[in-house]
mmCIF file of C-alpha atoms in Angstrom:
data_model
loop_
_atom_site.group_PDB
_atom_site.id
_atom_site.type_symbol
_atom_site.label_atom_id
_atom_site.label_comp_id
_atom_site.label_asym_id
_atom_site.label_seq_id
_atom_site.Cartn_x
_atom_site.Cartn_y
_atom_site.Cartn_z
ATOM 1 C CA MET A 1 2.898 -45.644 9.374
ATOM 2 C CA LEU A 2 -0.287 -43.799 8.374
ATOM 3 C CA TRP A 3 0.130 -41.501 11.350
ATOM 4 C CA LEU A 4 3.673 -40.660 10.280
ATOM 5 C CA VAL A 5 2.559 -39.820 6.781
ATOM 6 C CA ALA A 6 -0.404 -37.753 8.081
ATOM 7 C CA ALA A 7 2.012 -35.878 10.427
ATOM 8 C CA VAL A 8 4.635 -35.226 7.776
ATOM 9 C CA PHE A 9 2.160 -33.788 5.311
ATOM 10 C CA GLY A 10 -0.664 -32.657 7.585
ATOM 11 C CA ILE A 11 1.263 -30.419 9.966
ATOM 12 C CA PRO A 12 2.854 -28.242 7.216
ATOM 13 C CA ILE A 13 -0.467 -27.855 5.486
ATOM 14 C CA LEU A 14 -2.216 -26.879 8.778
ATOM 15 C CA LEU A 15 0.479 -24.423 9.520
ATOM 16 C CA GLY A 16 0.283 -22.987 6.095
ATOM 17 C CA VAL A 17 -3.480 -22.498 6.318
ATOM 18 C CA ALA A 18 -3.077 -20.938 9.818
ATOM 19 C CA ALA A 19 -0.337 -18.537 8.518
ATOM 20 C CA PHE A 20 -2.538 -17.583 5.515
ATOM 21 C CA SER A 21 -5.533 -16.974 7.801
ATOM 22 C CA TRP A 22 -3.500 -14.864 10.246
ATOM 23 C CA ILE A 23 -2.064 -12.717 7.413
ATOM 24 C CA GLN A 24 -5.556 -12.174 6.064
ATOM 25 C CA PHE A 25 -6.705 -11.097 9.485
ATOM 26 C CA LEU A 26 -3.841 -8.640 9.877
ATOM 27 C CA ASP A 27 -4.277 -7.307 6.352
ATOM 28 C CA GLN A 28 -6.938 -4.729 7.200
ATOM 29 C CA THR A 29 -7.741 -2.005 4.659
ATOM 30 C CA THR A 30 -10.255 0.894 4.715
ATOM 31 C CA GLY A 31 -11.083 1.339 1.052
ATOM 32 C CA THR A 32 -11.159 -0.117 -2.445
ATOM 33 C CA ILE A 33 -11.188 1.393 -5.894
ATOM 34 C CA GLU A 34 -11.443 -0.138 -9.377
ATOM 35 C CA SER A 35 -8.250 0.173 -11.442
ATOM 36 C CA SER A 36 -7.415 -1.603 -14.691
ATOM 37 C CA GLY A 37 -10.519 -3.722 -14.265
ATOM 38 C CA GLN A 38 -9.443 -5.007 -10.780
ATOM 39 C CA MET A 39 -10.612 -4.029 -7.273
ATOM 40 C CA ARG A 40 -7.560 -2.686 -5.475
ATOM 41 C CA ASP A 41 -7.420 -1.914 -1.745
ATOM 42 C CA TYR A 42 -5.726 0.648 0.429
ATOM 43 C CA LEU A 43 -5.516 1.768 4.105
ATOM 44 C CA LEU A 44 -6.128 5.454 4.717
ATOM 45 C CA PHE A 45 -5.327 7.615 7.758
ATOM 46 C CA VAL A 46 -7.001 10.955 8.140
ATOM 47 C CA PRO A 47 -5.831 13.098 11.104
ATOM 48 C CA SER A 48 -8.426 14.318 13.557
ATOM 49 C CA SER A 49 -7.438 17.905 12.641
ATOM 50 C CA TYR A 50 -8.319 17.471 8.988
ATOM 51 C CA ASP A 51 -10.300 20.501 7.748
ATOM 52 C CA PRO A 52 -11.787 20.088 4.258
ATOM 53 C CA GLN A 53 -11.366 23.879 3.657
ATOM 54 C CA GLN A 54 -7.545 23.571 3.949
ATOM 55 C CA PRO A 55 -5.356 21.811 1.445
ATOM 56 C CA VAL A 56 -3.201 19.088 3.068
ATOM 57 C CA PRO A 57 -0.182 17.084 2.026
ATOM 58 C CA LEU A 58 -0.466 13.382 1.207
ATOM 59 C CA VAL A 59 2.092 10.659 1.863
ATOM 60 C CA ILE A 60 1.743 7.454 -0.109
ATOM 61 C CA SER A 61 3.612 4.642 1.737
ATOM 62 C CA LEU A 62 4.304 1.507 -0.156
ATOM 63 C CA HIS A 63 4.958 -1.870 1.533
ATOM 64 C CA GLY A 64 7.734 -4.278 0.609
ATOM 65 C CA ALA A 65 7.184 -7.561 -1.222
ATOM 66 C CA ALA A 66 5.322 -10.252 0.724
ATOM 67 C CA THR A 67 3.957 -7.694 3.222
ATOM 68 C CA TRP A 68 0.780 -5.593 3.286
ATOM 69 C CA PRO A 69 -0.611 -2.098 3.983
ATOM 70 C CA ALA A 70 -1.241 -2.590 7.709
ATOM 71 C CA GLN A 71 2.212 -3.894 8.310
ATOM 72 C CA GLN A 72 3.634 -0.870 6.477
ATOM 73 C CA LYS A 73 1.538 1.363 8.666
ATOM 74 C CA ASN A 74 2.809 -0.351 11.831
ATOM 75 C CA LEU A 75 6.438 -0.348 10.611
ATOM 76 C CA THR A 76 6.663 3.281 9.545
ATOM 77 C CA GLY A 77 4.849 5.142 12.259
ATOM 78 C CA TRP A 78 3.464 7.605 9.679
ATOM 79 C CA ASN A 79 0.108 7.830 11.397
ATOM 80 C CA ARG A 80 1.559 9.316 14.559
ATOM 81 C CA LEU A 81 3.424 11.932 12.632
ATOM 82 C CA ALA A 82 0.477 12.625 10.358
ATOM 83 C CA GLU A 83 -1.709 13.248 13.479
ATOM 84 C CA GLU A 84 0.833 15.646 14.865
ATOM 85 C CA ALA A 85 1.527 17.556 11.613
ATOM 86 C CA GLY A 86 -1.922 17.280 9.991
ATOM 87 C CA PHE A 87 -1.463 15.333 6.747
ATOM 88 C CA LEU A 88 -3.059 12.308 5.212
ATOM 89 C CA VAL A 89 -1.283 8.931 4.664
ATOM 90 C CA VAL A 90 -2.374 6.222 2.387
ATOM 91 C CA TYR A 91 -0.984 2.672 2.334
ATOM 92 C CA PRO A 92 -1.913 1.028 -0.983
ATOM 93 C CA GLY A 93 -1.851 -2.722 -1.456
ATOM 94 C CA GLY A 94 0.232 -4.486 -4.039
ATOM 95 C CA ARG A 95 -1.120 -7.366 -6.023
ATOM 96 C CA GLY A 96 -1.197 -11.170 -5.596
ATOM 97 C CA PHE A 97 -0.176 -13.442 -2.817
ATOM 98 C CA PRO A 98 2.233 -12.632 -1.612
ATOM 99 C CA ARG A 99 1.566 -9.003 -2.314
ATOM 100 C CA ILE A 100 4.150 -7.389 -4.612
ATOM 101 C CA TRP A 101 4.561 -4.244 -6.794
ATOM 102 C CA HIS A 102 5.060 -4.478 -10.547
ATOM 103 C CA ALA A 103 6.055 -1.124 -11.961
ATOM 104 C CA MET A 104 6.389 -2.168 -15.581
ATOM 105 C CA LYS A 105 4.421 -4.593 -17.701
ATOM 106 C CA PRO A 106 6.779 -6.518 -19.961
ATOM 107 C CA GLY A 107 6.359 -5.450 -23.544
ATOM 108 C CA SER A 108 3.709 -2.862 -22.862
ATOM 109 C CA GLY A 109 5.194 -0.067 -20.905
ATOM 110 C CA LEU A 110 3.518 1.153 -17.702
ATOM 111 C CA GLY A 111 2.057 -1.542 -15.529
ATOM 112 C CA GLU A 112 -1.227 -1.794 -13.675
ATOM 113 C CA ASP A 113 0.336 -0.839 -10.401
ATOM 114 C CA VAL A 114 1.447 2.578 -11.736
ATOM 115 C CA GLN A 115 -2.078 3.031 -13.067
ATOM 116 C CA PHE A 116 -3.496 1.980 -9.675
ATOM 117 C CA ILE A 117 -1.453 4.714 -7.871
ATOM 118 C CA ALA A 118 -2.611 7.364 -10.445
ATOM 119 C CA ASP A 119 -6.203 6.184 -9.994
ATOM 120 C CA LEU A 120 -5.803 6.234 -6.237
ATOM 121 C CA LEU A 121 -4.484 9.816 -6.408
ATOM 122 C CA ASP A 122 -7.475 10.803 -8.569
ATOM 123 C CA HIS A 123 -9.841 9.203 -6.089
ATOM 124 C CA LEU A 124 -8.262 10.745 -2.964
ATOM 125 C CA GLU A 125 -7.946 14.208 -4.622
ATOM 126 C CA SER A 126 -11.666 14.084 -5.449
ATOM 127 C CA THR A 127 -12.599 12.989 -1.970
ATOM 128 C CA TYR A 128 -10.244 15.108 0.229
ATOM 129 C CA ASN A 129 -8.644 18.482 -0.152
ATOM 130 C CA ILE A 130 -5.150 17.362 -1.046
ATOM 131 C CA ASP A 131 -2.498 19.814 -2.140
ATOM 132 C CA PRO A 132 -1.298 18.444 -5.460
ATOM 133 C CA ALA A 133 2.092 20.109 -4.970
ATOM 134 C CA ARG A 134 2.643 18.204 -1.750
ATOM 135 C CA VAL A 135 2.218 14.568 -2.661
ATOM 136 C CA TYR A 136 5.013 12.390 -1.398
ATOM 137 C CA VAL A 137 5.816 8.742 -1.897
ATOM 138 C CA ASN A 138 8.007 6.429 0.262
ATOM 139 C CA GLY A 139 8.581 2.757 0.147
ATOM 140 C CA LEU A 140 10.479 -0.177 1.551
ATOM 141 C CA SER A 141 12.312 -2.633 -0.588
ATOM 142 C CA ASN A 142 10.009 -3.565 -3.443
ATOM 143 C CA GLY A 143 7.856 -0.614 -2.405
ATOM 144 C CA ALA A 144 10.945 1.615 -2.642
ATOM 145 C CA GLY A 145 11.554 0.393 -6.172
ATOM 146 C CA MET A 146 7.927 1.259 -6.940
ATOM 147 C CA SER A 147 8.524 4.652 -5.482
ATOM 148 C CA SER A 148 11.330 5.249 -7.893
ATOM 149 C CA ALA A 149 9.180 4.084 -10.770
ATOM 150 C CA LEU A 150 6.400 6.437 -9.782
ATOM 151 C CA ALA A 151 8.789 9.399 -9.625
ATOM 152 C CA CYS A 152 9.873 8.604 -13.156
ATOM 153 C CA THR A 153 6.353 7.853 -14.596
ATOM 154 C CA LEU A 154 4.325 10.462 -12.630
ATOM 155 C CA PRO A 155 6.740 13.336 -12.245
ATOM 156 C CA ASP A 156 4.025 15.949 -12.440
ATOM 157 C CA ARG A 157 2.090 14.306 -9.574
ATOM 158 C CA ILE A 158 4.888 13.367 -7.142
ATOM 159 C CA ALA A 159 6.776 16.102 -5.255
ATOM 160 C CA ALA A 160 9.463 13.845 -3.693
ATOM 161 C CA ILE A 161 10.184 10.213 -2.845
ATOM 162 C CA GLY A 162 11.984 8.438 -0.006
ATOM 163 C CA MET A 163 13.339 4.918 -0.416
ATOM 164 C CA VAL A 164 14.550 2.389 2.131
ATOM 165 C CA ALA A 165 16.435 -0.790 1.152
ATOM 166 C CA THR A 166 15.553 -0.265 -2.472
ATOM 167 C CA ALA A 167 14.812 -3.166 -4.757
ATOM 168 C CA PHE A 168 14.550 -1.553 -8.234
ATOM 169 C CA ILE A 169 11.790 -3.002 -10.323
#
């Protein structure tokens, strides 16, 4: 009887720990910045043709709920196109586990995720020669909803957005 109880409860726990560990392994990022008192991470792709003397476009690609930056990179194929066309791509990470985007903070207006994207733009524009007139955002599901929120809250910094399977937030 003890073996049955151990199997019923132990196997799901072991599978959960294994899944969590696997996701942490796959969730590789290349940078962090502080935003709203929290360390936030992102995955950045810089094409081999990048010339700091020439302004380049930037694509911000936002993952869906319960996914992560590296998965968004693999799903979208932006890096291949960025290498061919010579632009930068950044894949910011949402908050929590599972990772999710929160565009608005109930009762207080703009949320920490909108501030994070604004801070990330500031950071990247100070580090790379990004053309501020060519900053584009795309997202999938929850990330698409965040794209829409960014277009509304940062209209002077976002040239255009693209949304797939939008979940408005």
